Structure formats: C-alpha cells, structure tokens
Amino acid sequence: MSAISSHRKPPRVGDAPWVRRSLIAFVLVIGALLVVAPLVIIGVEAFSQGWKVYSATITHPDTRHAIMLTVLTALIAVPINTAFGVAAAWAITKFDFPGRRFLLVLIEIPFSISPIVAGVAYLFVYGLQGLFGPFLDAHDIKILFALPGIVIASMFVTAPFVARELVPLMQAQGRDLEEAATSLGASGWRTFFSVTLPNIKWALLYGVVLCNARVMGEFGAVSVVSGNIRGQTNTLPLHIELLYHDYQTAGAFASASILALLAVVTIIAKVALERRGAGRGAKKTNGGAAIATET
C-alpha cells in the first residue's frame, strides 16, 4: 500500500470537479459580459434604425474620409513599423553590442506610456511652441493637425508589436543557421531572405496583424495630434466619438461596426496564425537547408 501511495501524484489545484466547473463558468460569464455583449450591442444598435440609416452613415462623405484616412495611416505606419521590428529583432538577437538591453527597454516604452501622454509630448516637440515648431513653421512644414502627425503618433503606439513577436522566436532559433549560411558564402541579404525570413514568416505576419489592428483602432494619441477636424483629420475612432457627441447614436454604432468587424477578422487571423506556429510561443523551425543544398 505504501509503495502504491508513494507513486501517486499530489493533487493539483482545480482537480475537484466543482472547482473546475466554477472556474470555467466564471471565465465564460466574464468573457460574455466584457467581449461578446459589447459586440452584440454594436451590431444591434448599428441597424436599430434600419438599413437605410446604416448605409447613409457609411456612405456619408465624412465617414468615407475617416475610413480612407484610417486606411492610409495603416498603409504608411504598418510597413515602417514592420521594417523597424525586423531590424530591431535582427540586431538584438544576431549581434552582440553595448546597449542591447537598453534597446529592448526602449522598444517596450510605448507599452508603459499612456497614448494621450505620448500625443501631448509630440505637441511639445512639433507644435508651434515646441522644440522644432519654429523651424517647421518657418519652412511651412505641417506635422501636427495633419497626416504626418497622425502617422507618427500611430507609429509610436504600435512600434513594439512586431519586435515583441520576433525577438523571443529569433532568440530561441539562435544564430547557427545564419552563421552556416555565411560560412558557405551567402551574402547578408541572401542569408536573410533564404534562412531568417522563412523561419520567422508566421510570427512576422502575427505581429503585422496585431500592429494593423492597433493602428486602425488607436484613439488617444491621435486625438491629441490630429486636432479633431471633421472631414479632414478625423480617423474612424475619432469620427465615432464626434457622431456620439452629436447624439447620432445609430451613426456612431454604424461606424463602430466597421472597427468591430476588423476586430473579429483580426481574431480569426490571429488564431489561424497561431495554428501555423506564430506568436511568442512558436517553436524553432528547420529552415536554412536551402543555402546548404543550393551551395
């Protein structure tokens, strides 16, 4: 008896059926209240006054301009942040240099600063009374209350997303494949495109999807630097706020349904990429044999 009992595993937290069921029920209730219910309300309220009101709101010039400005911001900010994330991850994981830890901390700063604080900081850098304000004004260069300011604020908020997905994966992969490719005569660009990129492609796409979703939904920093000019510098989140303040509830929810749809698409893409092995929990892949075989 003692021998049998000594081999029994100690009980785990939550092994009791009532504990397990209670935890699952608690998570489901909280998820329904915090995630599912708002999405359902957005859909119901968006069509509460019928399809004509919904269609009129979506096709309104101000709404169309807000959507176009949001898409344009994403088309500029996401590729730049993708290039930055890949370069930062490559530098941190493939080279030894003084300041590596500082660079990691620097990348994480946007996650620890409120977006509104970042927007105000840009006012003191590019505003008329800011650090570069007089120079920009003298040369008739407009940063704030225009597209460049919106893009810069969006880039600041979303800068860490791609790098955060790539750094852990590339650290786990190590440098062996790149060093082997280099020893076989491959150039730096050849090594990147033939060895590194195939091994990080799913994690890269994962970070890009998250970055794009955050750019399109960013409110705090953009609200400070855009000036909230209707039909000119309003992105879709800012346009939703203006409609709500104008007591156009159905119109606000109709516009919000576009962002809600984007959120659902992002979740689906996120799950699909995770099944492909993306995310920070991705396992090391075997890619790099192409250089050896071709050489």
PDB file of N, CA and C in Angstrom, residues 14 48 77 83 120 141 148 176 183 194 202-203 214 266 280:
ATOM      1  N   GLY A  14      -7.545  22.784  -8.543  1.00  0.00           N
ATOM      2  CA  GLY A  14      -8.630  22.733  -9.506  1.00  0.00           C
ATOM      3  C   GLY A  14      -9.012  21.338  -9.940  1.00  0.00           C
ATOM      4  N   SER A  48     -30.377  49.562 -35.717  1.00  0.00           N
ATOM      5  CA  SER A  48     -31.607  49.839 -34.966  1.00  0.00           C
ATOM      6  C   SER A  48     -32.577  50.726 -35.733  1.00  0.00           C
ATOM      7  N   ALA A  77       2.037  53.454 -41.640  1.00  0.00           N
ATOM      8  CA  ALA A  77       2.626  53.125 -40.343  1.00  0.00           C
ATOM      9  C   ALA A  77       3.014  51.660 -40.223  1.00  0.00           C
ATOM     10  N   ALA A  83       9.310  47.038 -40.750  1.00  0.00           N
ATOM     11  CA  ALA A  83      10.747  47.123 -41.039  1.00  0.00           C
ATOM     12  C   ALA A  83      11.536  47.406 -39.760  1.00  0.00           C
ATOM     13  N   VAL A 120       0.576  64.369 -26.206  1.00  0.00           N
ATOM     14  CA  VAL A 120       0.952  65.670 -25.631  1.00  0.00           C
ATOM     15  C   VAL A 120       2.452  65.914 -25.802  1.00  0.00           C
ATOM     16  N   ILE A 141       6.251  73.578 -43.012  1.00  0.00           N
ATOM     17  CA  ILE A 141       6.115  72.122 -42.899  1.00  0.00           C
ATOM     18  C   ILE A 141       5.105  71.830 -41.795  1.00  0.00           C
ATOM     19  N   PRO A 148       0.929  63.667 -41.307  1.00  0.00           N
ATOM     20  CA  PRO A 148       2.198  63.232 -40.695  1.00  0.00           C
ATOM     21  C   PRO A 148       2.103  63.038 -39.181  1.00  0.00           C
ATOM     22  N   ASP A 176      22.938  29.762 -35.401  1.00  0.00           N
ATOM     23  CA  ASP A 176      23.654  28.700 -36.104  1.00  0.00           C
ATOM     24  C   ASP A 176      23.361  28.692 -37.597  1.00  0.00           C
ATOM     25  N   SER A 183      29.107  31.082 -43.734  1.00  0.00           N
ATOM     26  CA  SER A 183      30.326  30.305 -43.970  1.00  0.00           C
ATOM     27  C   SER A 183      30.317  29.644 -45.341  1.00  0.00           C
ATOM     28  N   SER A 194      16.736  33.847 -47.455  1.00  0.00           N
ATOM     29  CA  SER A 194      16.697  32.394 -47.643  1.00  0.00           C
ATOM     30  C   SER A 194      16.670  31.614 -46.339  1.00  0.00           C
ATOM     31  N   TRP A 202       5.686  33.393 -40.056  1.00  0.00           N
ATOM     32  CA  TRP A 202       4.387  33.345 -39.392  1.00  0.00           C
ATOM     33  C   TRP A 202       4.354  34.282 -38.193  1.00  0.00           C
ATOM     34  N   ALA A 203       5.430  34.333 -37.437  1.00  0.00           N
ATOM     35  CA  ALA A 203       5.494  35.278 -36.316  1.00  0.00           C
ATOM     36  C   ALA A 203       5.476  36.715 -36.822  1.00  0.00           C
ATOM     37  N   ARG A 214      -4.182  47.636 -34.175  1.00  0.00           N
ATOM     38  CA  ARG A 214      -3.998  48.717 -33.206  1.00  0.00           C
ATOM     39  C   ARG A 214      -3.938  50.074 -33.898  1.00  0.00           C
ATOM     40  N   THR A 266      -9.417  40.245 -37.162  1.00  0.00           N
ATOM     41  CA  THR A 266      -8.107  40.145 -36.519  1.00  0.00           C
ATOM     42  C   THR A 266      -8.015  38.910 -35.635  1.00  0.00           C
ATOM     43  N   ARG A 280       4.664  34.297 -29.740  1.00  0.00           N
ATOM     44  CA  ARG A 280       5.889  34.184 -28.966  1.00  0.00           C
ATOM     45  C   ARG A 280       6.142  32.782 -28.452  1.00  0.00           C
TER      46      ARG A 280
END
